[in-house]
Amino acid sequence: MAIPEMRTSPWIKVRNSKIHGKGVFAAKRIPKGTRVIEYLGDRISHAEADARYEDHDPNDNHTFLFIVDKKTVIDAGVKGNAARFINHSCDGNCESVIEQSRVFIETTRVLEAGQELGYDYEIGREKDDPPNVDEIFACRCGSPKCRGTMLWPAKRPAPKKSATKKKATRRGKTATSGKTAASGKTANAGKTAPAGKSARTAKTAPRRRGR
């Protein structure tokens, strides 16, 4: 069954935020587990997203691009709604959920009227990140659990050292295949679904950087 579009929501209102620019706030008490709003915008391919923002300032972290899957990106800068103003928080009270190739924002705990909504963007690090990438994507959510960056993992991985080749000391020993994927993990997801949640509802949609 098709899910009705959630372009607007009686649960929220948009106003200026102390975290960054505009933010989204609870208009009234919102129960835990409430589907608040859908993240809407122009649905385009990754290639089109790259081309659209090819001249984007690399020192500007402002982007409304959201990955749905390997084929689709939502650009809320075009035909977007209030969901695009929900700020990042390292200790968010919401999460992004993908269902039927659409992105929804749901609360993970009770919000009182006036509280700002936020969720962890978990923007993925890339091999060609500039040295100041953590400054570009610095987090100012103010949470006691703030990790200081919107990027994930929180710390930049150390460059891998090239493996030193060793001569075989024994014959007949076959090469091991290395470690197998841990049970419950996919090769690319890296995270298991939280207990009590199906893979569908637990899948988060990572925020994509502007190009």
PDB file of C-alpha atoms in Angstrom, residues 10-168:
ATOM      1  CA  PRO A  10       1.059  19.596  12.567  1.00  0.00           C
ATOM      2  CA  TRP A  11       3.768  18.375  14.935  1.00  0.00           C
ATOM      3  CA  ILE A  12       6.404  20.946  14.012  1.00  0.00           C
ATOM      4  CA  LYS A  13       7.242  24.545  13.193  1.00  0.00           C
ATOM      5  CA  VAL A  14      10.309  26.150  11.627  1.00  0.00           C
ATOM      6  CA  ARG A  15      12.151  29.027  13.271  1.00  0.00           C
ATOM      7  CA  ASN A  16      15.678  30.286  13.881  1.00  0.00           C
ATOM      8  CA  SER A  17      17.987  27.839  15.637  1.00  0.00           C
ATOM      9  CA  LYS A  18      20.893  28.348  18.038  1.00  0.00           C
ATOM     10  CA  ILE A  19      22.623  25.405  16.370  1.00  0.00           C
ATOM     11  CA  HIS A  20      22.580  26.631  12.780  1.00  0.00           C
ATOM     12  CA  GLY A  21      20.346  28.855  10.648  1.00  0.00           C
ATOM     13  CA  LYS A  22      16.775  27.655  10.729  1.00  0.00           C
ATOM     14  CA  GLY A  23      15.693  24.653  12.759  1.00  0.00           C
ATOM     15  CA  VAL A  24      12.610  22.525  13.284  1.00  0.00           C
ATOM     16  CA  PHE A  25      10.875  22.599  16.671  1.00  0.00           C
ATOM     17  CA  ALA A  26       8.075  20.652  18.309  1.00  0.00           C
ATOM     18  CA  ALA A  27       4.818  22.617  18.062  1.00  0.00           C
ATOM     19  CA  LYS A  28       3.390  20.415  20.810  1.00  0.00           C
ATOM     20  CA  ARG A  29       4.337  17.310  22.781  1.00  0.00           C
ATOM     21  CA  ILE A  30       5.422  14.587  20.351  1.00  0.00           C
ATOM     22  CA  PRO A  31       5.282  10.955  21.515  1.00  0.00           C
ATOM     23  CA  LYS A  32       8.204   8.602  20.982  1.00  0.00           C
ATOM     24  CA  GLY A  33       7.990   6.711  17.697  1.00  0.00           C
ATOM     25  CA  THR A  34       5.967   9.377  15.887  1.00  0.00           C
ATOM     26  CA  ARG A  35       6.482   9.690  12.146  1.00  0.00           C
ATOM     27  CA  VAL A  36       6.784  13.461  12.002  1.00  0.00           C
ATOM     28  CA  ILE A  37       7.410  14.372   8.375  1.00  0.00           C
ATOM     29  CA  GLU A  38       8.762  13.104   5.073  1.00  0.00           C
ATOM     30  CA  TYR A  39      12.019  14.385   3.589  1.00  0.00           C
ATOM     31  CA  LEU A  40      10.917  15.687   0.198  1.00  0.00           C
ATOM     32  CA  GLY A  41      12.610  17.265  -2.783  1.00  0.00           C
ATOM     33  CA  ASP A  42      13.710  16.649  -6.345  1.00  0.00           C
ATOM     34  CA  ARG A  43      14.536  12.944  -6.815  1.00  0.00           C
ATOM     35  CA  ILE A  44      17.626  12.676  -9.001  1.00  0.00           C
ATOM     36  CA  SER A  45      20.487  10.304  -9.772  1.00  0.00           C
ATOM     37  CA  HIS A  46      23.897  10.495  -8.097  1.00  0.00           C
ATOM     38  CA  ALA A  47      25.424  11.617 -11.383  1.00  0.00           C
ATOM     39  CA  GLU A  48      22.891  14.415 -11.693  1.00  0.00           C
ATOM     40  CA  ALA A  49      23.534  15.467  -8.094  1.00  0.00           C
ATOM     41  CA  ASP A  50      27.271  15.649  -8.767  1.00  0.00           C
ATOM     42  CA  ALA A  51      26.726  17.661 -11.933  1.00  0.00           C
ATOM     43  CA  ARG A  52      24.222  19.986 -10.268  1.00  0.00           C
ATOM     44  CA  TYR A  53      26.658  20.918  -7.505  1.00  0.00           C
ATOM     45  CA  GLU A  54      29.919  20.606  -9.407  1.00  0.00           C
ATOM     46  CA  ASP A  55      30.828  24.221  -8.571  1.00  0.00           C
ATOM     47  CA  HIS A  56      29.778  23.939  -4.922  1.00  0.00           C
ATOM     48  CA  ASP A  57      32.296  25.575  -2.557  1.00  0.00           C
ATOM     49  CA  PRO A  58      34.192  22.648  -0.936  1.00  0.00           C
ATOM     50  CA  ASN A  59      34.498  24.690   2.272  1.00  0.00           C
ATOM     51  CA  ASP A  60      30.723  25.036   2.557  1.00  0.00           C
ATOM     52  CA  ASN A  61      28.937  22.184   4.337  1.00  0.00           C
ATOM     53  CA  HIS A  62      25.485  23.510   3.482  1.00  0.00           C
ATOM     54  CA  THR A  63      23.657  20.855   1.495  1.00  0.00           C
ATOM     55  CA  PHE A  64      20.133  19.486   1.214  1.00  0.00           C
ATOM     56  CA  LEU A  65      21.130  16.282  -0.582  1.00  0.00           C
ATOM     57  CA  PHE A  66      20.007  13.001   0.961  1.00  0.00           C
ATOM     58  CA  ILE A  67      20.930   9.518  -0.293  1.00  0.00           C
ATOM     59  CA  VAL A  68      18.000   7.133  -0.689  1.00  0.00           C
ATOM     60  CA  ASP A  69      19.847   4.246  -2.351  1.00  0.00           C
ATOM     61  CA  LYS A  70      22.511   3.564  -4.963  1.00  0.00           C
ATOM     62  CA  LYS A  71      20.355   5.096  -7.672  1.00  0.00           C
ATOM     63  CA  THR A  72      18.498   7.972  -6.019  1.00  0.00           C
ATOM     64  CA  VAL A  73      19.312  11.190  -4.189  1.00  0.00           C
ATOM     65  CA  ILE A  74      16.750  13.656  -2.829  1.00  0.00           C
ATOM     66  CA  ASP A  75      17.654  17.306  -3.384  1.00  0.00           C
ATOM     67  CA  ALA A  76      15.499  19.237  -0.912  1.00  0.00           C
ATOM     68  CA  GLY A  77      16.943  22.473  -2.267  1.00  0.00           C
ATOM     69  CA  VAL A  78      14.458  21.947  -5.105  1.00  0.00           C
ATOM     70  CA  LYS A  79      10.795  21.370  -4.200  1.00  0.00           C
ATOM     71  CA  GLY A  80      11.801  20.645  -0.600  1.00  0.00           C
ATOM     72  CA  ASN A  81       9.785  21.011   2.592  1.00  0.00           C
ATOM     73  CA  ALA A  82      10.413  21.782   6.275  1.00  0.00           C
ATOM     74  CA  ALA A  83      12.274  18.494   6.818  1.00  0.00           C
ATOM     75  CA  ARG A  84      15.367  20.004   5.180  1.00  0.00           C
ATOM     76  CA  PHE A  85      15.766  22.376   8.150  1.00  0.00           C
ATOM     77  CA  ILE A  86      16.182  19.631  10.768  1.00  0.00           C
ATOM     78  CA  ASN A  87      19.693  20.136  12.129  1.00  0.00           C
ATOM     79  CA  HIS A  88      22.319  17.551  12.949  1.00  0.00           C
ATOM     80  CA  SER A  89      22.674  16.383  16.539  1.00  0.00           C
ATOM     81  CA  CYS A  90      25.201  13.882  17.876  1.00  0.00           C
ATOM     82  CA  ASP A  91      22.581  12.823  20.432  1.00  0.00           C
ATOM     83  CA  GLY A  92      19.513  13.163  18.235  1.00  0.00           C
ATOM     84  CA  ASN A  93      15.920  12.754  19.336  1.00  0.00           C
ATOM     85  CA  CYS A  94      14.924  11.593  15.842  1.00  0.00           C
ATOM     86  CA  GLU A  95      16.140   9.248  13.137  1.00  0.00           C
ATOM     87  CA  SER A  96      15.771   9.035   9.379  1.00  0.00           C
ATOM     88  CA  VAL A  97      13.951   5.957   8.105  1.00  0.00           C
ATOM     89  CA  ILE A  98      13.727   4.610   4.562  1.00  0.00           C
ATOM     90  CA  GLU A  99      10.490   2.955   3.502  1.00  0.00           C
ATOM     91  CA  GLN A 100       9.333   2.291  -0.060  1.00  0.00           C
ATOM     92  CA  SER A 101      12.380   4.242  -1.300  1.00  0.00           C
ATOM     93  CA  ARG A 102      11.247   7.320   0.619  1.00  0.00           C
ATOM     94  CA  VAL A 103      12.760   9.041   3.647  1.00  0.00           C
ATOM     95  CA  PHE A 104      10.803   9.791   6.813  1.00  0.00           C
ATOM     96  CA  ILE A 105      11.769  11.422  10.107  1.00  0.00           C
ATOM     97  CA  GLU A 106      10.635   9.648  13.268  1.00  0.00           C
ATOM     98  CA  THR A 107      11.119  10.522  16.937  1.00  0.00           C
ATOM     99  CA  THR A 108      13.237   8.218  19.087  1.00  0.00           C
ATOM    100  CA  ARG A 109      12.044   9.716  22.364  1.00  0.00           C
ATOM    101  CA  VAL A 110       9.349  12.038  23.686  1.00  0.00           C
ATOM    102  CA  LEU A 111       9.741  15.694  22.704  1.00  0.00           C
ATOM    103  CA  GLU A 112       8.154  18.505  24.656  1.00  0.00           C
ATOM    104  CA  ALA A 113       6.728  21.597  22.966  1.00  0.00           C
ATOM    105  CA  GLY A 114       9.540  23.954  21.953  1.00  0.00           C
ATOM    106  CA  GLN A 115      12.271  21.313  21.772  1.00  0.00           C
ATOM    107  CA  GLU A 116      14.370  21.304  18.624  1.00  0.00           C
ATOM    108  CA  LEU A 117      14.352  18.166  16.498  1.00  0.00           C
ATOM    109  CA  GLY A 118      17.687  16.713  15.467  1.00  0.00           C
ATOM    110  CA  TYR A 119      19.236  13.517  14.171  1.00  0.00           C
ATOM    111  CA  ASP A 120      22.734  12.262  13.455  1.00  0.00           C
ATOM    112  CA  TYR A 121      23.625  12.983   9.825  1.00  0.00           C
ATOM    113  CA  GLU A 122      26.513  10.469   9.955  1.00  0.00           C
ATOM    114  CA  ILE A 123      28.068  12.004   6.856  1.00  0.00           C
ATOM    115  CA  GLY A 124      30.519   9.458   5.521  1.00  0.00           C
ATOM    116  CA  ARG A 125      34.198  10.231   5.216  1.00  0.00           C
ATOM    117  CA  GLU A 126      35.825   9.961   1.789  1.00  0.00           C
ATOM    118  CA  LYS A 127      39.327   9.077   0.670  1.00  0.00           C
ATOM    119  CA  ASP A 128      39.876  12.479  -0.947  1.00  0.00           C
ATOM    120  CA  ASP A 129      38.764  14.530   2.072  1.00  0.00           C
ATOM    121  CA  PRO A 130      40.731  17.788   2.444  1.00  0.00           C
ATOM    122  CA  PRO A 131      42.886  18.224   5.578  1.00  0.00           C
ATOM    123  CA  ASN A 132      40.343  20.665   7.064  1.00  0.00           C
ATOM    124  CA  VAL A 133      37.312  18.410   6.526  1.00  0.00           C
ATOM    125  CA  ASP A 134      36.579  18.243  10.265  1.00  0.00           C
ATOM    126  CA  GLU A 135      36.515  22.043  10.418  1.00  0.00           C
ATOM    127  CA  ILE A 136      34.159  22.186   7.444  1.00  0.00           C
ATOM    128  CA  PHE A 137      31.788  19.687   9.039  1.00  0.00           C
ATOM    129  CA  ALA A 138      32.259  20.800  12.641  1.00  0.00           C
ATOM    130  CA  CYS A 139      29.291  20.100  14.908  1.00  0.00           C
ATOM    131  CA  ARG A 140      27.835  22.694  17.258  1.00  0.00           C
ATOM    132  CA  CYS A 141      24.873  20.738  18.584  1.00  0.00           C
ATOM    133  CA  GLY A 142      25.878  21.483  22.184  1.00  0.00           C
ATOM    134  CA  SER A 143      25.052  17.980  23.411  1.00  0.00           C
ATOM    135  CA  PRO A 144      27.166  16.477  26.235  1.00  0.00           C
ATOM    136  CA  LYS A 145      27.683  13.599  23.788  1.00  0.00           C
ATOM    137  CA  CYS A 146      28.835  15.876  20.953  1.00  0.00           C
ATOM    138  CA  ARG A 147      31.727  14.295  19.063  1.00  0.00           C
ATOM    139  CA  GLY A 148      32.676  17.602  17.453  1.00  0.00           C
ATOM    140  CA  THR A 149      31.914  16.589  13.887  1.00  0.00           C
ATOM    141  CA  MET A 150      28.978  15.646  11.672  1.00  0.00           C
ATOM    142  CA  LEU A 151      31.227  13.082   9.989  1.00  0.00           C
ATOM    143  CA  TRP A 152      31.301   9.361  10.696  1.00  0.00           C
ATOM    144  CA  PRO A 153      33.426   7.737  11.895  1.00  0.00           C
ATOM    145  CA  ALA A 154      34.175  10.502  14.356  1.00  0.00           C
ATOM    146  CA  LYS A 155      37.943  10.309  13.901  1.00  0.00           C
ATOM    147  CA  ARG A 156      39.701  10.316  10.575  1.00  0.00           C
ATOM    148  CA  PRO A 157      41.039   6.812   9.897  1.00  0.00           C
ATOM    149  CA  ALA A 158      44.815   6.561   9.972  1.00  0.00           C
ATOM    150  CA  PRO A 159      46.356   5.794   6.580  1.00  0.00           C
ATOM    151  CA  LYS A 160      46.965   2.087   6.137  1.00  0.00           C
ATOM    152  CA  LYS A 161      50.579   0.971   5.970  1.00  0.00           C
ATOM    153  CA  SER A 162      51.497  -1.124   3.011  1.00  0.00           C
ATOM    154  CA  ALA A 163      51.784  -4.747   3.988  1.00  0.00           C
ATOM    155  CA  THR A 164      55.294  -6.202   4.073  1.00  0.00           C
ATOM    156  CA  LYS A 165      55.642  -9.367   2.060  1.00  0.00           C
ATOM    157  CA  LYS A 166      57.064 -12.370   3.873  1.00  0.00           C
ATOM    158  CA  LYS A 167      58.491 -15.521   2.444  1.00  0.00           C
ATOM    159  CA  ALA A 168      56.470 -18.652   3.034  1.00  0.00           C
TER     160      ALA A 168
END
